[in-house]
Short mmCIF file of C-alpha atoms in Angstrom, two decimals:
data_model
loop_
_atom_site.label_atom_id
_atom_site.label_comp_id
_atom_site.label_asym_id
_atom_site.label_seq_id
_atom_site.Cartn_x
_atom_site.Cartn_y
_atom_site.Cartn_z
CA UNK M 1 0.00 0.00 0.00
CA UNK M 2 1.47 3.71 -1.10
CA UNK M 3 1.73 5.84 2.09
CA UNK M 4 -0.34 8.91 1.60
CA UNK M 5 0.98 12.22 0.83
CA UNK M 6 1.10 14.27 3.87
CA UNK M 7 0.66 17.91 3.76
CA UNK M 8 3.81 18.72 4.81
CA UNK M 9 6.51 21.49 3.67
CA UNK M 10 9.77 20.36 2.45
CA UNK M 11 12.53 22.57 1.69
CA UNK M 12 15.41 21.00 -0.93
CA UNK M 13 18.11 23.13 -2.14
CA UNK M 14 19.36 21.85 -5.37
CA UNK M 15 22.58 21.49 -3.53
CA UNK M 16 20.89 18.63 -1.81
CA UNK M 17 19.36 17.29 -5.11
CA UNK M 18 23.18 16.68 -6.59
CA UNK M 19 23.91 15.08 -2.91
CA UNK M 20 24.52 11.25 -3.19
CA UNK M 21 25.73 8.88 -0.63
CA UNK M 22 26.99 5.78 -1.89
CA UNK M 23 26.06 2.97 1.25
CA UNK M 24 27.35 -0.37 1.38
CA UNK M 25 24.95 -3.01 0.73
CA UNK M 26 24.21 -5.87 3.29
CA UNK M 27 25.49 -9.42 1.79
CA UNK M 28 22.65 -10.59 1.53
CA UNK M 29 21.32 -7.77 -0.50
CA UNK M 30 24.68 -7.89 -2.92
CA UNK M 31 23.21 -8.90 -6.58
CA UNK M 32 26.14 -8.84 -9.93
CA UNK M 33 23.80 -8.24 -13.05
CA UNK M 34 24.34 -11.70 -14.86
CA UNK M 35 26.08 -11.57 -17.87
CA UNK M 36 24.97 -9.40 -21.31
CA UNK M 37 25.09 -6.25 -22.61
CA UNK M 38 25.49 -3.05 -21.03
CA UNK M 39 26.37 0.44 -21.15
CA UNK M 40 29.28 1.27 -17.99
CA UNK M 41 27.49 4.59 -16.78
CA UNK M 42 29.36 6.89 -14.05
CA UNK M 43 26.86 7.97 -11.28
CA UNK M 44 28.96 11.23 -11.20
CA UNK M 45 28.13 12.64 -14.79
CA UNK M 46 25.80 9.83 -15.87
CA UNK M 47 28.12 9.46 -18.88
CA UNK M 48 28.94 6.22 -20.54
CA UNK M 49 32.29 4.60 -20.69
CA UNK M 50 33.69 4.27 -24.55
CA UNK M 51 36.30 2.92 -26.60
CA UNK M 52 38.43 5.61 -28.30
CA UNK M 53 40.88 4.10 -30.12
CA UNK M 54 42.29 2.14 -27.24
CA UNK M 55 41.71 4.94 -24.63
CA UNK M 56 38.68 4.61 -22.58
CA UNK M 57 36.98 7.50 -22.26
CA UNK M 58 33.47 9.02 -20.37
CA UNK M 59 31.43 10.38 -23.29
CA UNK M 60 27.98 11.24 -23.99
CA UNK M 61 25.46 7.96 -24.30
CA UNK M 62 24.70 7.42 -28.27
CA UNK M 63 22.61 3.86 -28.42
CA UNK M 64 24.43 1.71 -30.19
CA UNK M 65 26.69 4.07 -31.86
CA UNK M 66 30.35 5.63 -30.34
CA UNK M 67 31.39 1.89 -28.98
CA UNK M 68 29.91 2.30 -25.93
CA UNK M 69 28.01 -1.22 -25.14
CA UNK M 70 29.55 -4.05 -23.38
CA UNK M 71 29.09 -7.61 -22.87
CA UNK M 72 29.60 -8.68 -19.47
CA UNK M 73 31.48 -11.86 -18.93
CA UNK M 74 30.47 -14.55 -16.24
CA UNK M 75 34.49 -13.98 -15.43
CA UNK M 76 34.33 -10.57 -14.78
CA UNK M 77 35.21 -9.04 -18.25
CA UNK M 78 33.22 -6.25 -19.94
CA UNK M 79 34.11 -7.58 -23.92
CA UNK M 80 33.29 -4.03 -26.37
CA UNK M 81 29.92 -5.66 -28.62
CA UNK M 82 32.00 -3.54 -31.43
CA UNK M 83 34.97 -5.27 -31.15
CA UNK M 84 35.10 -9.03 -30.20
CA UNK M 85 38.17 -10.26 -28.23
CA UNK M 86 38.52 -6.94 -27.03
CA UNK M 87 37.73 -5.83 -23.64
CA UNK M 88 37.50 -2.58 -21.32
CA UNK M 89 40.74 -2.92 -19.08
CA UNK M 90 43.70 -0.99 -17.62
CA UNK M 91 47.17 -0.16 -18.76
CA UNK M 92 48.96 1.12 -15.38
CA UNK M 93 46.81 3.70 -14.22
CA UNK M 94 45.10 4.41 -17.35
CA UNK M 95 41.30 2.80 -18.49
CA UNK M 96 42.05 1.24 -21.77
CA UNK M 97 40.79 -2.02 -23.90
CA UNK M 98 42.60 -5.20 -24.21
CA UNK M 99 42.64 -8.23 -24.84
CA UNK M 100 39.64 -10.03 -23.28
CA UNK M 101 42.07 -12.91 -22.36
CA UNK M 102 44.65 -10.65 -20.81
CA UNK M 103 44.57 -10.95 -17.04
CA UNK M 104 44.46 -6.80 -17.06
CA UNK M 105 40.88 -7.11 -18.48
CA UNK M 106 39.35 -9.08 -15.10
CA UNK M 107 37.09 -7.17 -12.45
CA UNK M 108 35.58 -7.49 -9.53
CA UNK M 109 32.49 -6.57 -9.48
CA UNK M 110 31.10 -5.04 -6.50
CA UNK M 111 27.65 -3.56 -5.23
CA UNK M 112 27.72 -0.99 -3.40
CA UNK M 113 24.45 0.14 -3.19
CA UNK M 114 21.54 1.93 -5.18
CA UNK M 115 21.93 -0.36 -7.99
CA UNK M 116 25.60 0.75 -8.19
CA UNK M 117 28.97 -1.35 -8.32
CA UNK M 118 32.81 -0.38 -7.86
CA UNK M 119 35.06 -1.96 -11.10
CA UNK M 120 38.25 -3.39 -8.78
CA UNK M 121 40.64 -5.04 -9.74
CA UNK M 122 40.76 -7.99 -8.47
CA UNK M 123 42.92 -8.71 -4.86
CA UNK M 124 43.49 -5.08 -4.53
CA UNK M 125 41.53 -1.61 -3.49
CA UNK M 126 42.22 -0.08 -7.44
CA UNK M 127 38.99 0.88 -9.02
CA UNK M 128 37.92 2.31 -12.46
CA UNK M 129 37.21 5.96 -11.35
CA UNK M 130 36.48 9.45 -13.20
CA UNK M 131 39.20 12.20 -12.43
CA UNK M 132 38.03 14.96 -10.05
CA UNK M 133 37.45 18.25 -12.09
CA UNK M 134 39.55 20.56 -12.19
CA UNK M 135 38.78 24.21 -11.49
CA UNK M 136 36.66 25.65 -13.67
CA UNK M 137 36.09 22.71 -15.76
CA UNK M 138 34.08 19.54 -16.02
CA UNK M 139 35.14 15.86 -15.26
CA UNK M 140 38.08 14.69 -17.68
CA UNK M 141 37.24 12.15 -20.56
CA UNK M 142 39.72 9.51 -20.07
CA UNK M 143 39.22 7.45 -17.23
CA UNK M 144 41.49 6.11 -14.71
CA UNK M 145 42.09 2.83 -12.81
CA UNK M 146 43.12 3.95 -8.81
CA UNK M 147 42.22 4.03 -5.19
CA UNK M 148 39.03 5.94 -5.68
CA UNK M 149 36.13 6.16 -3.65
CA UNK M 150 32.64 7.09 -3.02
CA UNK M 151 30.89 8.48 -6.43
CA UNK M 152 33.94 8.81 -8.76
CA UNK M 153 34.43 4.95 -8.38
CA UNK M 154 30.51 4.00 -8.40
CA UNK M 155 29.04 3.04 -12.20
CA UNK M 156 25.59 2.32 -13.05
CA UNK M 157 25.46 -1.16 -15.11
CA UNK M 158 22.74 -0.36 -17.42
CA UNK M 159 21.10 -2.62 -19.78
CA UNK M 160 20.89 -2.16 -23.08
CA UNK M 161 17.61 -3.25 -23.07
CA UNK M 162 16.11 -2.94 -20.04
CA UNK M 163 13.29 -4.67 -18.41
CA UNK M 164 10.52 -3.06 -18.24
CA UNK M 165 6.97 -3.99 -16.54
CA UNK M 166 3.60 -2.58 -17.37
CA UNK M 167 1.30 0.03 -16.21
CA UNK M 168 -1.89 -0.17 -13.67
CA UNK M 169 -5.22 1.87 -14.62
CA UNK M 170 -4.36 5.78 -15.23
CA UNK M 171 -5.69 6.80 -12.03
CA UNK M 172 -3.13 4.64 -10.08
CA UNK M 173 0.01 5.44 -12.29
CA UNK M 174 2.26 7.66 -10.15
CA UNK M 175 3.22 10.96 -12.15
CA UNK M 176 6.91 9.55 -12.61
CA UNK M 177 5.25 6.16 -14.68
CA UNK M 178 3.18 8.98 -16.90
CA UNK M 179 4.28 10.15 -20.26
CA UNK M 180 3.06 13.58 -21.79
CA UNK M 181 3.40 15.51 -25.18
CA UNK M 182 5.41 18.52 -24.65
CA UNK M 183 5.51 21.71 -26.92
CA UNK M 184 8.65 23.38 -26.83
CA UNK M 185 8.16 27.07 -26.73
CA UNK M 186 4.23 26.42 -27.05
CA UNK M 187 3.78 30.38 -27.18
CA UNK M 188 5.63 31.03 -30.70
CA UNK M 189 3.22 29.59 -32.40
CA UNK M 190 2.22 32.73 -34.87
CA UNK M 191 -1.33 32.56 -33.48
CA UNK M 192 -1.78 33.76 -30.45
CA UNK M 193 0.34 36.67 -31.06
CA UNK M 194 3.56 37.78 -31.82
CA UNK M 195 6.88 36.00 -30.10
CA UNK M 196 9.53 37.61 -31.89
CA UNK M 197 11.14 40.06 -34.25
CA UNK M 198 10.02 39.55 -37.82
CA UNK M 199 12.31 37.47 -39.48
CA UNK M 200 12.49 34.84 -36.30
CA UNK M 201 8.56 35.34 -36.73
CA UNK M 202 9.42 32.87 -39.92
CA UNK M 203 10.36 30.17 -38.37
CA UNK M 204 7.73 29.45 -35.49
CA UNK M 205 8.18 26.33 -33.10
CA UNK M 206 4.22 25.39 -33.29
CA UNK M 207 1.54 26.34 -36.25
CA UNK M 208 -1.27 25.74 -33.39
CA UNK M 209 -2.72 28.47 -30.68
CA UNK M 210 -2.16 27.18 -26.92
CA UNK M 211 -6.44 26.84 -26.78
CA UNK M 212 -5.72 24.66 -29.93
CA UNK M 213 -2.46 22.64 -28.63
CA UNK M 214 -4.50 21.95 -25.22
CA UNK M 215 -7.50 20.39 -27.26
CA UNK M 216 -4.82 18.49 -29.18
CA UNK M 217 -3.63 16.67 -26.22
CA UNK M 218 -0.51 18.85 -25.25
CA UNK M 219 -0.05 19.09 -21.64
CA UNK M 220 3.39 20.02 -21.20
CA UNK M 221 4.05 24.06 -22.31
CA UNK M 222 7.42 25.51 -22.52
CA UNK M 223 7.27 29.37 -22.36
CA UNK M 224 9.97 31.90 -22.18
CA UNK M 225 9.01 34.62 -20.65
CA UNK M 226 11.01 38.38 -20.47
CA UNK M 227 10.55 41.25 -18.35
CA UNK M 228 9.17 44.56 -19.33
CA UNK M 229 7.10 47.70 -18.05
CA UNK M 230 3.99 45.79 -18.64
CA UNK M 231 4.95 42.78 -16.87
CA UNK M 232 6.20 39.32 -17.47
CA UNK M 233 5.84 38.59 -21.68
CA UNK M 234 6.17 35.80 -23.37
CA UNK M 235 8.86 36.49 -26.21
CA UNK M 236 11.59 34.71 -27.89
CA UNK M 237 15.26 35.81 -26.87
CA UNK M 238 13.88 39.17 -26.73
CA UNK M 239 10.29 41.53 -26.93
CA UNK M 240 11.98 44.15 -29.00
CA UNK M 241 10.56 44.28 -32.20
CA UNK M 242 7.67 41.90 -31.77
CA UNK M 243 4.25 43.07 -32.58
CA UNK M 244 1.17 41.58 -30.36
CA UNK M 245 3.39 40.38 -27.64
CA UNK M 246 1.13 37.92 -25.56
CA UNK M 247 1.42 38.15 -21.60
CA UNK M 248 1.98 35.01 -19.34
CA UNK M 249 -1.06 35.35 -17.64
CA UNK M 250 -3.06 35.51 -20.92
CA UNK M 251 -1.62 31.70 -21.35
CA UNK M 252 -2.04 30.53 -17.91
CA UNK M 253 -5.61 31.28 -17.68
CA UNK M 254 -6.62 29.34 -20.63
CA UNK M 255 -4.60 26.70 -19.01
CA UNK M 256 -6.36 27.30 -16.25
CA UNK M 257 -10.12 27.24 -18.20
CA UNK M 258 -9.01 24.08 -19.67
CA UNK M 259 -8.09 22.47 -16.28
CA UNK M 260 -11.59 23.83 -14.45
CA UNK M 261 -13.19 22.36 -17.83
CA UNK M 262 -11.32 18.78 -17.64
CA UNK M 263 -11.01 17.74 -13.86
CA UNK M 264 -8.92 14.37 -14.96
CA UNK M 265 -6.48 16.35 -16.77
CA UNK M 266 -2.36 17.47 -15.45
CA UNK M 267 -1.00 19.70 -16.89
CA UNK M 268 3.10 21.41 -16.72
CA UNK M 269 4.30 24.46 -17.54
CA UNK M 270 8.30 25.18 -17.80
CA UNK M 271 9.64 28.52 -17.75
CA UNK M 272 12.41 29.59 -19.43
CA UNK M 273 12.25 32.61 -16.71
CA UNK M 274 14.12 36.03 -17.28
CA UNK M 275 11.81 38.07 -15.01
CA UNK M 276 12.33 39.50 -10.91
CA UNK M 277 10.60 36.92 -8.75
CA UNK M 278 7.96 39.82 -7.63
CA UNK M 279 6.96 40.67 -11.32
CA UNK M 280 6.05 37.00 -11.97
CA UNK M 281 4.06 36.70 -8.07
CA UNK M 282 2.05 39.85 -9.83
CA UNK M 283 1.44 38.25 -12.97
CA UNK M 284 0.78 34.79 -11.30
CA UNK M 285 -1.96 37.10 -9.19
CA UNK M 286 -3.82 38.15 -12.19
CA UNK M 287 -4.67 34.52 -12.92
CA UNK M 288 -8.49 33.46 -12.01
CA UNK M 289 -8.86 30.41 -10.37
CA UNK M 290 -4.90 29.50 -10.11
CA UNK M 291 -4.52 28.67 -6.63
CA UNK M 292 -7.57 26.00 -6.92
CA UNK M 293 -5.67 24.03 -9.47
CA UNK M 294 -2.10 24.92 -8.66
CA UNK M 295 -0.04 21.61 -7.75
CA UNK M 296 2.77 22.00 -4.99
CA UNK M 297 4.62 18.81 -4.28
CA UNK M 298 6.99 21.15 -2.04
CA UNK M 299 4.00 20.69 0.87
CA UNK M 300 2.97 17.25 -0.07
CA UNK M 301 5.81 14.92 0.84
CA UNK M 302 6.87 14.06 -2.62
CA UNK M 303 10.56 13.72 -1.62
CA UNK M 304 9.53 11.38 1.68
CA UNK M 305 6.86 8.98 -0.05
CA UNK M 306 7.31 9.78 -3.98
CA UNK M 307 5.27 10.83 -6.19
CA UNK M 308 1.05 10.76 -5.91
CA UNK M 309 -1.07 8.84 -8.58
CA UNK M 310 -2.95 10.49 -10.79
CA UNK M 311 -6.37 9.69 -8.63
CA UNK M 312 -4.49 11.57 -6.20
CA UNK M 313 -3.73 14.07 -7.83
CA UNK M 314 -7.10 14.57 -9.35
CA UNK M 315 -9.12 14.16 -6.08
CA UNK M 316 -7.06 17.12 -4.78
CA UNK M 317 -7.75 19.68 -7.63
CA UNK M 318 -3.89 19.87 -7.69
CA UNK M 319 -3.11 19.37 -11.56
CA UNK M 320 -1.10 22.44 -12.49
CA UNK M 321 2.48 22.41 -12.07
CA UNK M 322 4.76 25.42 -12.95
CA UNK M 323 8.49 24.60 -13.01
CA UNK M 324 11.26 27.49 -13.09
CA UNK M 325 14.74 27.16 -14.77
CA UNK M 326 15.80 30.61 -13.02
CA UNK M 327 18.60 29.99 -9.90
CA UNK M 328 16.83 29.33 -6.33
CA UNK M 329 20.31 31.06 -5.47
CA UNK M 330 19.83 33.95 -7.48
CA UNK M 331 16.29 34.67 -5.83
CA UNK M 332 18.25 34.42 -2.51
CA UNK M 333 19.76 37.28 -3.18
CA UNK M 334 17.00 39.01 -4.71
CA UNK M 335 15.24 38.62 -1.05
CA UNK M 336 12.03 36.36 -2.36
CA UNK M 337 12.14 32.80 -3.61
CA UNK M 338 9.53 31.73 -6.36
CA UNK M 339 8.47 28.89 -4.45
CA UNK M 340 6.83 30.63 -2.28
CA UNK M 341 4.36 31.73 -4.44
CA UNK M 342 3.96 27.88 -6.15
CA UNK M 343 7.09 28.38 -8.80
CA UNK M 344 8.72 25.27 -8.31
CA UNK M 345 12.70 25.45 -9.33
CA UNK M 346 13.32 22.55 -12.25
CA UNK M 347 16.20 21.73 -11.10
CA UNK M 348 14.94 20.27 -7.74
CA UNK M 349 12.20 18.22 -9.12
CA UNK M 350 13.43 17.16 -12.71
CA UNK M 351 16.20 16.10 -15.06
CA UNK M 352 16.82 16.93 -18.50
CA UNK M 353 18.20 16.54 -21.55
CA UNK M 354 20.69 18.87 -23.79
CA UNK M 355 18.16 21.03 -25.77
CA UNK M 356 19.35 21.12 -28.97
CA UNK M 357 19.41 18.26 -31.68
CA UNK M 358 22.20 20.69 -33.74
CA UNK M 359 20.96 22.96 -36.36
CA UNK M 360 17.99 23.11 -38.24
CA UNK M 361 19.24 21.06 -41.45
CA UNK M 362 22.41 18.36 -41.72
CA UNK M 363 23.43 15.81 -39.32
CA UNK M 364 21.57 15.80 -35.44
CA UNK M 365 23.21 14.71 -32.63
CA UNK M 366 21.06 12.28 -31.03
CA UNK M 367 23.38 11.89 -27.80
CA UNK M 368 21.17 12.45 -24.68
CA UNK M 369 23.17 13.99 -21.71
CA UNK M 370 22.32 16.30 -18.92
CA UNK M 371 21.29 19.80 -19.80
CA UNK M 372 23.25 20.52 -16.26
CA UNK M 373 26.77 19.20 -16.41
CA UNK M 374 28.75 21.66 -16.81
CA UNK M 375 32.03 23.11 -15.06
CA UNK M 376 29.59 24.60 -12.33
CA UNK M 377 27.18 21.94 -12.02
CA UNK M 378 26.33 18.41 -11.98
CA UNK M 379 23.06 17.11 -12.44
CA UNK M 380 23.44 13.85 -14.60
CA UNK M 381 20.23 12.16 -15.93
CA UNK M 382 20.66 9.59 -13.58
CA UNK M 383 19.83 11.27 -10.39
CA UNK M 384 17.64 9.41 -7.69
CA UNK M 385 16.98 9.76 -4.30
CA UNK M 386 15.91 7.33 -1.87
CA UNK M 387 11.98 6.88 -2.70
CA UNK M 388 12.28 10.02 -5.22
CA UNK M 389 12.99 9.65 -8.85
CA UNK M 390 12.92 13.36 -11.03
CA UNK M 391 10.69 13.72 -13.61
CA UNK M 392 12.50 13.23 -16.94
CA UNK M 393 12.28 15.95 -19.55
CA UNK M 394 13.57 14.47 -22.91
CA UNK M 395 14.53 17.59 -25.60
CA UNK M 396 13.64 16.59 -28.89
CA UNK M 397 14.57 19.36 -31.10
CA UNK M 398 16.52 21.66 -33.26
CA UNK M 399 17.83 25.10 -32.83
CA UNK M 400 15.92 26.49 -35.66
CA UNK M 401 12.63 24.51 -36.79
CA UNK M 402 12.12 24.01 -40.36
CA UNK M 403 9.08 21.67 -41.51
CA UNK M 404 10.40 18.59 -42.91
CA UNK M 405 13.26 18.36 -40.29
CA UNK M 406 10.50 18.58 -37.82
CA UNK M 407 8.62 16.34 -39.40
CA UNK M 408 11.46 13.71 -39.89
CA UNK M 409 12.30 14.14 -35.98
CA UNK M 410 8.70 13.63 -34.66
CA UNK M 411 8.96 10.32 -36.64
CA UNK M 412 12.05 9.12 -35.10
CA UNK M 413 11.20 10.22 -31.24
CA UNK M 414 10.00 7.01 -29.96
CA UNK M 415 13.03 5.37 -31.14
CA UNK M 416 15.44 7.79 -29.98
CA UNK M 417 13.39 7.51 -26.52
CA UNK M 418 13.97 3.69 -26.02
CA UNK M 419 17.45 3.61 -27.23
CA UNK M 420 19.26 6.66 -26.52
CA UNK M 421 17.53 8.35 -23.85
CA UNK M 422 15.75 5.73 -22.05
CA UNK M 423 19.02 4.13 -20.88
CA UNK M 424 21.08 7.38 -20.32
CA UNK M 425 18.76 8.46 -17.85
CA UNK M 426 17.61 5.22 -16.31
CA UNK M 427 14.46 5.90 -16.93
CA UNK M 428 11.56 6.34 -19.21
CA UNK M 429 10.77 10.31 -20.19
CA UNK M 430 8.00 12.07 -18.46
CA UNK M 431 7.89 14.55 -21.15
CA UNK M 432 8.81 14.50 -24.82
CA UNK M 433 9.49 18.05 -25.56
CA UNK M 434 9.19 18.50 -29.33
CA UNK M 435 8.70 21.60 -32.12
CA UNK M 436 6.14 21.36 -34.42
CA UNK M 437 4.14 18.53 -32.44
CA UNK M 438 1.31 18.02 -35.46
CA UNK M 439 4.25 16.39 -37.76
CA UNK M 440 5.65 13.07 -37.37
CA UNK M 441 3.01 12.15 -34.55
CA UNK M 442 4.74 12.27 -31.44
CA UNK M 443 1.51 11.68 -30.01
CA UNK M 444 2.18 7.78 -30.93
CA UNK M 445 5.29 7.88 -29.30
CA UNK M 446 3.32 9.41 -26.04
CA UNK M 447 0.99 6.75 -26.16
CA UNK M 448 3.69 3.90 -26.51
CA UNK M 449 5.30 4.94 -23.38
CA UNK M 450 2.14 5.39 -21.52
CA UNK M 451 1.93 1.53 -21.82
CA UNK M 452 4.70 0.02 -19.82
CA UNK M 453 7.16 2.10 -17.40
CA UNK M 454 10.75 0.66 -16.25
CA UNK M 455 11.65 -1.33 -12.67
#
């Protein structure tokens, strides 16, 4: 039986999100994954381990491209599926592949809690770790074999095809086990109003008014919004130039309409926020009905007992929830914090992915990696707290949308969902953030992952 959700307040920094203690597990609790295929994942960046010409190296997860799946041996050995005979080992201090029958390509594999395991070598205390960073810089690529400890020396084994297990009635699905379409920068959608200066105007991320995107079955809206003397607008980059700028409220209350109008619907909106935290409490104000709807898992012991079900959530009224990507430091200092007015701060309650696919024509990158690893911070994919798991926002998109790329995307997101991003983040996505949302159907892809969820 789930415990129920308190109404409690909880106060998590994101300093204590990126906090991970890495317990040893009682013997009886010790478990080796049995032998097959793999990606070696570091629970520090969440990036995968990779053959580079001989080196091994942490890079960003690709699938089944950039050499990065293993097969693990009943002997210990982690053979490269690229390159038979060939295994990840150690050269001195240094990570490299060898020769699967070389005695420098054993380890000892060794749990050490949360699903996590130490690579030693075997009859002494050297482990396959990730450098510290340096100052001002992230992690190192290469990876080395030493007397490391704690999270530099913990890896995720992650399959490379999971398990996975299916999904009770709607009502009982926890928010984590839910999928939902997501329209990146829903507001620049040349309908509504204008979003940016004319030429930019060209090139709009959605053909479809938020009213429009809502009926449609959107339920995730990401909307930048910029400060000016007549409050918090919704623009792209910029509100100079643009002609019938739309206000945030404007969107919020048909958001809000649509919720009062569909009591079994949740709903998320992200902000891309580059407004004072008292200009957005007075534009929040201006919103009929907000507070009835408004969704706070702050108060409701999400981090204690996880998240509620969808029943829950439903029998409360609370099925709005309004995520921030502005600093929870940076409002410190500004004297008011946006979550005390409902603004929930992303980082806290979500991970996500890299937001850009490349450019708008030519080759995509369809490596999935933290939007938040960076030489300042460190918020890989992977991140879990005991009985917490973030909700997942998977970027699907380019930095300039053009119709058939768009199109030729949305076709290829459920795909790029169960083999790239899927296992980089350990977990299925929550949202699937995507431009131009009536092309390619990305509403199948929503609907595929709505039917099973993983362990």
């Amino acid at each position: 039986m789930r415990t129920p959700h308190a109404l409690l307040a909880t106060t998590v920094t994101a300093a204590a999100l990126a906090a991970t203690v890495v317990a040893p597990v009682p013997a009886a609790a010790a478990s080796v994954p049995p032998p097959g295929a793999y990606y070696v994942q570091s629970a520090t960046t969440g990036l995968n381990a990779a053959d580079t010409s001989g080196a091994v190296e942490q890079h960003r997860p690709r699938g089944d491209e950039d050499r990065q799946q293993w097969n693990l041996g009943a002997d210990g050995t982690l053979e490269n599926t690229d390159s038979p005979g060939t295994c990840l080992g150690r050269t001195g201090g240094q990570a490299r592949t060898v020769a699967c029958a070389s005695p420098e390509a054993r380890w000892e594999i060794v749990p050490v809690g949360a699903d996590r395991f130490t690579l030693t070598v075997p009859g002494t205390d050297r482990r396959l770790t990730v450098a510290p960073k340096p100052p001002g810089a992230g992690h190192p690529a290469p990876l080395a074999v030493g007397s490391g400890t704690g999270d530099l020396a913990a890896w995720y084994l992650t399959p490379v095809d999971p398990a996975t297990r299916s999904l009770p009635p709607w009502d009982l699905r926890t928010l984590d086990e839910v999928t939902f379409l997501t329209a990146h920068n829903a507001y620049a959608n040349g309908v509504d109003g204008g979003f940016a200066p004319p030429f930019i105007d060209l090139f709009p991320n959605q053909n479809r008014g938020i009213e429009r995107q809502l009926a449609d079955g959107v339920r995730g809206f990401m909307l930048d919004i910029h400060q000016t003397p007549d409050g918090a607008i919704l623009c792209h980059n910029s509100c100079t130039l643009v002609s019938r700028p739309v206000a945030l409220w404007v969107d919020l209350q048909r958001i809000v309409d649509f919720l009062r109008a569909h009591p079994d619907q949740f709903v998320t909106v992200f902000l891309e926020d580059y407004v004072d935290p008292g200009v957005l409490r007075a534009e929040l104000a201006r919103v009929q009905g907000l507070s009835d709807v408004l969704y706070r898992p702050d108060r409701t012991g999400v981090r204690e007992n996880g998240w509620p079900t969808m029943g829950e959530l439903t029998a409360a009224g609370q099925r709005l929830l309004i995520l921030t990507d502005h600093s929870r430091a940076a409002d410190r200092a500004a004297g008011t914090t946006r979550d005390t007015f409902g603004v929930m701060y992303q980082r806290e309650w979500t991970v996500e992915n890299h937001w850009s696919m490349g450019p708008g024509v030519g080759t995509s990158d369809w490596s999935c990696y933290s939007r938040w690893y960076d030489a300042g911070t460190n918020i890989p994919l992977t991140r879990t707290e005991p009985g917490f798991r973030p909700l997942f926002v998977m970027n699907h998109f380019r930095d300039t949308t053009i119709t058939s790329t768009a199109g030729t995307d949305n076709s290829k997101l459920a795909d790029r969902a169960r083999r790239f991003c899927g296992p980089a983040a350990r977990k299925k996505p929550n949202y699937l953030a995507v431009d131009r949302y009536d092309l390619g159907d990305p509403a199948a892809a929503v609907a595929a992952l709505n039917t099973y969820a993983y362990p």
